[in-house]
CSV table of C-alpha atoms in Angstrom, one decimal:
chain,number,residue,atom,x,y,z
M,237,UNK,CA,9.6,-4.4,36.6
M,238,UNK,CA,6.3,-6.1,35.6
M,239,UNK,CA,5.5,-9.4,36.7
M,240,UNK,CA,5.5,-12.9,35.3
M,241,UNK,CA,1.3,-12.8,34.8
M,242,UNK,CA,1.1,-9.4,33.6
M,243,UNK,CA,4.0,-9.9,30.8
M,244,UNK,CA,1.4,-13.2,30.1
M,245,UNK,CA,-1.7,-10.8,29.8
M,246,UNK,CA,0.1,-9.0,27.2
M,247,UNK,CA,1.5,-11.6,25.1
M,248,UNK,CA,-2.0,-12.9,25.3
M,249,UNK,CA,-3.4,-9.7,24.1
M,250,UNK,CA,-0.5,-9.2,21.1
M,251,UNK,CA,-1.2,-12.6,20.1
M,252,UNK,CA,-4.9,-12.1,20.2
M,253,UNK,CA,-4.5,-8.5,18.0
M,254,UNK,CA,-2.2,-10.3,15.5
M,255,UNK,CA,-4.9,-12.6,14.9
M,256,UNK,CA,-7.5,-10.2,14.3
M,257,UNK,CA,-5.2,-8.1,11.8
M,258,UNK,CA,-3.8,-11.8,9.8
M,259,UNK,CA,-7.8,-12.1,9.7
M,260,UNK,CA,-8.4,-8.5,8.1
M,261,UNK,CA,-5.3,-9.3,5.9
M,262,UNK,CA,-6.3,-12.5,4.2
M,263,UNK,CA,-9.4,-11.4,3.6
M,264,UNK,CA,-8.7,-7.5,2.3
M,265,UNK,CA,-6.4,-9.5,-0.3
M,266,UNK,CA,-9.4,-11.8,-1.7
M,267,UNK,CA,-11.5,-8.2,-1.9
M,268,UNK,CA,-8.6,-6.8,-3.5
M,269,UNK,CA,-8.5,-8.8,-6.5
M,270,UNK,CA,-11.8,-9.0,-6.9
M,271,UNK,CA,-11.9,-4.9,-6.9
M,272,UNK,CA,-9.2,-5.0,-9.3
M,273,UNK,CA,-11.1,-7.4,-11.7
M,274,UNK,CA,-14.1,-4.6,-11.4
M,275,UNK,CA,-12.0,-1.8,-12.1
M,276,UNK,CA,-10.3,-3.2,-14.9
M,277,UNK,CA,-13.5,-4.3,-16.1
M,278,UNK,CA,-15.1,-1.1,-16.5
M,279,UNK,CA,-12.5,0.6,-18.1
M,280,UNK,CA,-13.7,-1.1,-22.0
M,281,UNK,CA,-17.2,0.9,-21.5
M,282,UNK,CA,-15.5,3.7,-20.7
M,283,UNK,CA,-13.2,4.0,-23.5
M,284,UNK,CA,-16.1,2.4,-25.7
M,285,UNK,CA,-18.6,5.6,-24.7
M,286,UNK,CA,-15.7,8.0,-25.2
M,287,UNK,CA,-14.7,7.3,-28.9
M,288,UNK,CA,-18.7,7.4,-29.9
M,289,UNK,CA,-19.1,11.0,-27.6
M,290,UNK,CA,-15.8,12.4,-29.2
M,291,UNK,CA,-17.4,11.1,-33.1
M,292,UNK,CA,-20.6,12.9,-32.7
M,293,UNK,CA,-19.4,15.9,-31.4
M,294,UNK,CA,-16.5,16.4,-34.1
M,295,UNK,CA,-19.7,15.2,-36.6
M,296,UNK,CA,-21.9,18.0,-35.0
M,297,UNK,CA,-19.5,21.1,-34.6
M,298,UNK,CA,-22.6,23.0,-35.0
M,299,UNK,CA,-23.7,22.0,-31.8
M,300,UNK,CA,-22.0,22.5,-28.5
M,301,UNK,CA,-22.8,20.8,-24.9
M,302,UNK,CA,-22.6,22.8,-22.0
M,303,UNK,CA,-20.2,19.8,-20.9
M,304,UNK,CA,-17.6,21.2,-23.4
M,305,UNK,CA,-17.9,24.2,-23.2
M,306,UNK,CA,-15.0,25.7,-21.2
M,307,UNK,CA,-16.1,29.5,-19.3
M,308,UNK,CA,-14.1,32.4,-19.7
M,309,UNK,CA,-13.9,32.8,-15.5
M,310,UNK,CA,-13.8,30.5,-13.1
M,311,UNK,CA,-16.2,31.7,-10.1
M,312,UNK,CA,-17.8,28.9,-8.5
M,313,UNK,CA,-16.8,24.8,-9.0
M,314,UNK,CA,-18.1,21.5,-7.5
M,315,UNK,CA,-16.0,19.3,-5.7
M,316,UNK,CA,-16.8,15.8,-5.7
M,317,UNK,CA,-14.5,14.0,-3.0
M,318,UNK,CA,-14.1,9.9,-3.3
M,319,UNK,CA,-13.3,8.3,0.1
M,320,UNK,CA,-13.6,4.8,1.6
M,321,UNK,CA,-16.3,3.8,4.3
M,322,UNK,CA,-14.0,2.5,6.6
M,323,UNK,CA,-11.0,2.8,8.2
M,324,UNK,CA,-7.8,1.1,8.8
M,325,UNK,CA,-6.1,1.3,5.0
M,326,UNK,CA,-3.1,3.1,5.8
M,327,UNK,CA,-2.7,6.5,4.5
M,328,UNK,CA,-5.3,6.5,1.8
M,329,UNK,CA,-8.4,8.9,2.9
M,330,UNK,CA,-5.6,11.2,4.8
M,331,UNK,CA,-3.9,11.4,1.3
M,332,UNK,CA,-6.8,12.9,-0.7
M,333,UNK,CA,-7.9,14.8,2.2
M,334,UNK,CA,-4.4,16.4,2.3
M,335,UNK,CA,-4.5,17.2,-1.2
M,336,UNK,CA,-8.2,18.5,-0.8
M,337,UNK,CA,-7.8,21.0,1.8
M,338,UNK,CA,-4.6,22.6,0.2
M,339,UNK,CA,-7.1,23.3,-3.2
M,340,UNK,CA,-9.7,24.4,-1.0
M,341,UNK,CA,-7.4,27.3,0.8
M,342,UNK,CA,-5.9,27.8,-3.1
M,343,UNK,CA,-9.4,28.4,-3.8
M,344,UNK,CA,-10.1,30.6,-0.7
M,345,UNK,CA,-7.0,32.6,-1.8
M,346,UNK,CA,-8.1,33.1,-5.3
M,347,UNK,CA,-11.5,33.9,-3.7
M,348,UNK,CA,-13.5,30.5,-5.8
M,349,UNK,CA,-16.8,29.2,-4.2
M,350,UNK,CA,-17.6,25.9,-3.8
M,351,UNK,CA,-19.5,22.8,-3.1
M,352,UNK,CA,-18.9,20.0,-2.5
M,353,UNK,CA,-20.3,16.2,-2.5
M,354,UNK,CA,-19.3,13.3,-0.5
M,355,UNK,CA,-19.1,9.8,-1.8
M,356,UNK,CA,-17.8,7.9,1.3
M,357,UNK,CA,-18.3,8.2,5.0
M,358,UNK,CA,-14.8,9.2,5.6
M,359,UNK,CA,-15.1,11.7,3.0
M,360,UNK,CA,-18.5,13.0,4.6
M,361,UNK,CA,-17.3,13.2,7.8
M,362,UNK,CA,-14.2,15.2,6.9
M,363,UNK,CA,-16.1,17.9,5.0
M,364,UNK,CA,-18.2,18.5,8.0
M,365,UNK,CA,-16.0,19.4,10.0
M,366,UNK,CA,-14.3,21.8,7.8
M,367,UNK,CA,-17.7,23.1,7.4
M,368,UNK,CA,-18.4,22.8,3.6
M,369,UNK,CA,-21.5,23.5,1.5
M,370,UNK,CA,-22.5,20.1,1.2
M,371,UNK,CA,-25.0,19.9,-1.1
M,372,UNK,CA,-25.4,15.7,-1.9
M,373,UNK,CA,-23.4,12.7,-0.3
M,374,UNK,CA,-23.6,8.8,0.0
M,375,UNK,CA,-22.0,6.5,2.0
M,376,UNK,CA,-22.1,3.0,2.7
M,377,UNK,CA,-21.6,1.6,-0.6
M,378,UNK,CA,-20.5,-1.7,0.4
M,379,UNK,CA,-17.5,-3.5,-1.6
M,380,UNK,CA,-19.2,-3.2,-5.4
M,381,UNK,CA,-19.6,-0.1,-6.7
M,382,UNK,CA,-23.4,1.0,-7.3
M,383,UNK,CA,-24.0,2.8,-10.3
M,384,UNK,CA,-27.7,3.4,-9.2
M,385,UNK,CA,-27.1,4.6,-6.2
M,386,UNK,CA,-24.5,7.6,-7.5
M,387,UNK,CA,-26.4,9.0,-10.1
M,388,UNK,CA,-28.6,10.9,-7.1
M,389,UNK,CA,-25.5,12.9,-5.6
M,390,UNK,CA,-23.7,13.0,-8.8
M,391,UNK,CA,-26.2,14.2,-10.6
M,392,UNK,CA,-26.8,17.7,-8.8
M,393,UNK,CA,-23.6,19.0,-9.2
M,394,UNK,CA,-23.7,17.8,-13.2
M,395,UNK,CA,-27.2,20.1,-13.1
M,396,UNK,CA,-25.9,22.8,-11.5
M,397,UNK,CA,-22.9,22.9,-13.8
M,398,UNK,CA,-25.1,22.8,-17.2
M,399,UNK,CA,-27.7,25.3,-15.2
M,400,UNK,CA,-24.4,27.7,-15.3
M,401,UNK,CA,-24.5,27.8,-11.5
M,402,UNK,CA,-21.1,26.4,-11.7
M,403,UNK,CA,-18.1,27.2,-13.9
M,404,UNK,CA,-16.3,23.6,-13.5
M,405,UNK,CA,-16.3,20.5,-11.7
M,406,UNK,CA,-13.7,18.7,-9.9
M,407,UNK,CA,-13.5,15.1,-9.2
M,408,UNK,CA,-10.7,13.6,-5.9
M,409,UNK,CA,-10.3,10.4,-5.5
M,410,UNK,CA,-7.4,7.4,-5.1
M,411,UNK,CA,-6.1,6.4,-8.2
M,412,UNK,CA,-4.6,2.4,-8.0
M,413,UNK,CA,-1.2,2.4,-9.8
M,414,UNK,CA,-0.3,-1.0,-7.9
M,415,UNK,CA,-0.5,-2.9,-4.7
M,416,UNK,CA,1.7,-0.8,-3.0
M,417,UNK,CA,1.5,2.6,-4.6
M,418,UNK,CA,-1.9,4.5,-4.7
M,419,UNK,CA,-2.3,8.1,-5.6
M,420,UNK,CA,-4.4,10.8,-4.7
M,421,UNK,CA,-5.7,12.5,-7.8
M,422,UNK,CA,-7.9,16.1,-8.2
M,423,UNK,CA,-8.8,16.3,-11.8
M,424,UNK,CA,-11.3,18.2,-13.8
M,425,UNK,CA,-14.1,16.3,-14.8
M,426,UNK,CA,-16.2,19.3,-16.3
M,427,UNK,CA,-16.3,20.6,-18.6
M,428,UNK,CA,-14.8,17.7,-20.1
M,429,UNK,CA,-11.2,18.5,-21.8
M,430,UNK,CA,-10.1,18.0,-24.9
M,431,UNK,CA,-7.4,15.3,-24.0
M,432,UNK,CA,-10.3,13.0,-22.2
M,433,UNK,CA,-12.3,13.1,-25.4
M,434,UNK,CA,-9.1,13.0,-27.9
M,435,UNK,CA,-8.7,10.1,-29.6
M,436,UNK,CA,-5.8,8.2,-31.5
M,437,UNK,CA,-6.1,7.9,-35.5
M,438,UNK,CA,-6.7,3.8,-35.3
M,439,UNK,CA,-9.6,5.0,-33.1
M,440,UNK,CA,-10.7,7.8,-35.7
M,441,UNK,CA,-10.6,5.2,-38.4
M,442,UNK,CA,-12.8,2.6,-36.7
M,443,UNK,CA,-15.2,4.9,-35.8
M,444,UNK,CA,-14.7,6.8,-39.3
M,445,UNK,CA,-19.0,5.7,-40.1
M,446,UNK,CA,-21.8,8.2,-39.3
M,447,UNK,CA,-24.6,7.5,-37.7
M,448,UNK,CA,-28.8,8.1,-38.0
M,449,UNK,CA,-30.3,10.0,-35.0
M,450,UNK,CA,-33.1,8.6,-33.1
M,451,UNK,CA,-34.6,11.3,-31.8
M,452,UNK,CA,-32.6,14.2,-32.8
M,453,UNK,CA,-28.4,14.2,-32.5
M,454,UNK,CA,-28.8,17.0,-29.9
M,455,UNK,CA,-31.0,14.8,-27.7
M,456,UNK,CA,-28.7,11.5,-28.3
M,457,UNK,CA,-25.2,13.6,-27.5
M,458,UNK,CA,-26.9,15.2,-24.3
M,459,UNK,CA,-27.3,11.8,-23.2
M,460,UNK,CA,-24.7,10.2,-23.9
M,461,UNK,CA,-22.4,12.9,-22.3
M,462,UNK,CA,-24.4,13.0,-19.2
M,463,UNK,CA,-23.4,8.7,-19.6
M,464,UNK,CA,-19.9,9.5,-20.1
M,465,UNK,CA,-19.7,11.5,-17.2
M,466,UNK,CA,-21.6,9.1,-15.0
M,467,UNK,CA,-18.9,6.5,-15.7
M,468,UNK,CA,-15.8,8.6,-15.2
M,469,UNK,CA,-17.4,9.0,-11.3
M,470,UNK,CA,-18.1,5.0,-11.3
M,471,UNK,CA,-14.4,4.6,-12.8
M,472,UNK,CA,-12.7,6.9,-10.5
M,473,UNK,CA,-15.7,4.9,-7.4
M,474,UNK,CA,-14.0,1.7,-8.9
M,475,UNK,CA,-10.8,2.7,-8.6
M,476,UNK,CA,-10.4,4.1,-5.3
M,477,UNK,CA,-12.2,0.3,-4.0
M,478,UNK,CA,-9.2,-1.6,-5.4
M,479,UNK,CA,-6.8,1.2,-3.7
M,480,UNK,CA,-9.0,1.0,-0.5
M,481,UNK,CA,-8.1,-2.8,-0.7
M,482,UNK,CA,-5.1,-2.8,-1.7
M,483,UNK,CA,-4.0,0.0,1.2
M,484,UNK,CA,-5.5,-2.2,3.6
M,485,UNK,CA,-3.9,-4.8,2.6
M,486,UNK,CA,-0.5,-3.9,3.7
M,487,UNK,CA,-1.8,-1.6,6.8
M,488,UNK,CA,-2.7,-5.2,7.9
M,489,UNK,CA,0.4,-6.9,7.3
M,490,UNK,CA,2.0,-4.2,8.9
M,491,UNK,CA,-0.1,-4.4,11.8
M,492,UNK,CA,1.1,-8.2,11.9
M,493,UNK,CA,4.7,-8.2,11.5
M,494,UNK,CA,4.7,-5.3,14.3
M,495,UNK,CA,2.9,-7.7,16.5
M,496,UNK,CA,4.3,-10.3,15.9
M,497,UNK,CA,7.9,-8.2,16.6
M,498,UNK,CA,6.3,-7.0,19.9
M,499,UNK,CA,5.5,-10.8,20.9
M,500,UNK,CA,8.7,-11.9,20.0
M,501,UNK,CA,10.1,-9.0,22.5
M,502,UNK,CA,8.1,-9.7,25.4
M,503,UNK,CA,8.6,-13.1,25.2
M,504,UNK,CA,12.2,-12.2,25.4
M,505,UNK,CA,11.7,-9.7,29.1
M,506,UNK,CA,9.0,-12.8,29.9
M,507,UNK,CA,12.1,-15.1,30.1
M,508,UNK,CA,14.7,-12.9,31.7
M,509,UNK,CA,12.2,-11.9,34.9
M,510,UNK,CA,11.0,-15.9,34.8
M,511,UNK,CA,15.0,-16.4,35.1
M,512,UNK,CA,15.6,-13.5,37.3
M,513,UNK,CA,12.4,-14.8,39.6
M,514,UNK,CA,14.2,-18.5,39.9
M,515,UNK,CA,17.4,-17.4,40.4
M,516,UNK,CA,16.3,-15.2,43.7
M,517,UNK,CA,14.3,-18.1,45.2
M,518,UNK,CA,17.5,-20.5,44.6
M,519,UNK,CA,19.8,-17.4,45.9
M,520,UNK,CA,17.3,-17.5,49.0
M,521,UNK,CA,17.0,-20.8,49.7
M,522,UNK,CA,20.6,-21.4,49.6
M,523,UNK,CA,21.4,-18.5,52.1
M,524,UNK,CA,18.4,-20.0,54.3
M,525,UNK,CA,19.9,-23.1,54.4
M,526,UNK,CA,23.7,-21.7,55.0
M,527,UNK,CA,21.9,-20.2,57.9
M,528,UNK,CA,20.4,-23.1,59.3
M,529,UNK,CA,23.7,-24.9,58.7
M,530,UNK,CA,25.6,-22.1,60.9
């Protein structure tokens, strides 16, 4: 049985841990609603850029993007995996990285190429190891998502795709559903599917005007397309920060309660070898003194 001062050191050190993780708690749930107000806040532009991508295509049917363009066979796709920086959320990078490496060995199987980009350090790291063609990452975004700073990485696999050195795209990250849920998500982001650029008839109606073309409409729907895109990667950046958060979050309070259960139990054995301890000095002293006595 341990002693009095090492059952002490350890209760010291639970109590000292619990701290640290109440810390990491309070403050992951001021960054969490703060990532929620970001996500939430750049969902307008993105519906906003959608409605005027999905008007000026239906407006120029005569002109197709390579972004909507769907190939007949799918050879070789770009993955672009979404992770967190850091650590200590829970489940959330092991997940999407689940959910990664079973497409990737579904995409081995049906004998698919691919390459991949990391946005992430967790994300980075676990692609290395598997070995990947890792053609662009970033990491170390911070806890606001940078627009600027995406475009680079994102922006090699969007060339490669409308080069026709890809046949799609593929975008994993952690979608937020709530505070305690988040899911990992692989979706398609190119070419761009007919049910992300569909819109409902009171949307067809407000946008119902046409519009004059400064340059040319080829040159404006190229661009905006290539802006479209661009924000579905910031959304998808956005929303795996307010799961990152979130996920933390909880892993922290978790973290808390367990200490805080642990404490509560070693305080417990503390008292029983503290009782234990005096009763064998009074069981001593008393048979010393019966001995003297006799």
């Amino acid at each position: 049985m341990p002693s009095t001062k090492e059952i002490r050191l350890k209760i010291k050190s639970f109590q000292n841990t619990r701290k640290i993780t109440k810390a990491m708690e309070m403050v992951s749930a001021s960054k969490m609603r703060k990532a929620q107000d970001r996500m939430r806040a750049a969902r307008p532009y993105g519906d906003k850029i959608r409605n005027i991508v999905a008007h000026l295509a239906q407006a120029n049917p005569e002109y197709k993007h390579p972004f909507v363009v769907k190939r007949d066979r799918i050879r070789t796709v770009g993955l672009i995996l979404v992770t967190t920086d850091k650590g200590l959320c829970g489940g959330l990078n092991t997940n999407i990285q689940r959910a990664v490496l079973n497409r990737l060995k579904q995409w081995e199987v049906d004998g698919v190429a691919y390459q991949a980009t990391a946005i992430g350090n967790k994300g980075y790291g676990f692609l290395q190891r598997l070995g990947a063609n890792l053609v662009s990452h970033v990491v170390q975004l911070g806890d606001k998502p940078n627009l600027e700073r995406l475009i680079g990485p994102v922006k090699v696999q969007l060339d490669a795709y409308a080069a026709g050195k890809l046949d799609a795209v593929y975008l994993a990250y952690s979608r937020f559903i709530n505070t305690m849920k988040q899911e990992p998500v692989i979706e398609q982001l190119l070419p761009l599917s007919t049910e992300k650029l569909a819109q409902s008839e009171a949307e067809r109606r407000a946008y119902a005007w046409d519009y004059l073309y400064e340059p040319d409409a080829q040159r404006v729907l190229d661009e905006l397309l290539t802006r479209y895109t661009e924000a579905l990667v910031y959304q998808s950046l956005a929303e795996n920060m307010a799961s990152e958060q979130s996920a933390r979050m909880v892993a922290m309070k978790a973290a808390s309660d367990n200490a805080k259960k642990l404490i509560d139990e070693m305080q417990l054995v503390y008292n029983k070898t503290r009782q234990a301890g005096i009763t064998k000095e009074i069981s001593e002293i008393v048979g010393g003194a019966a001995a003297v006595a006799s």
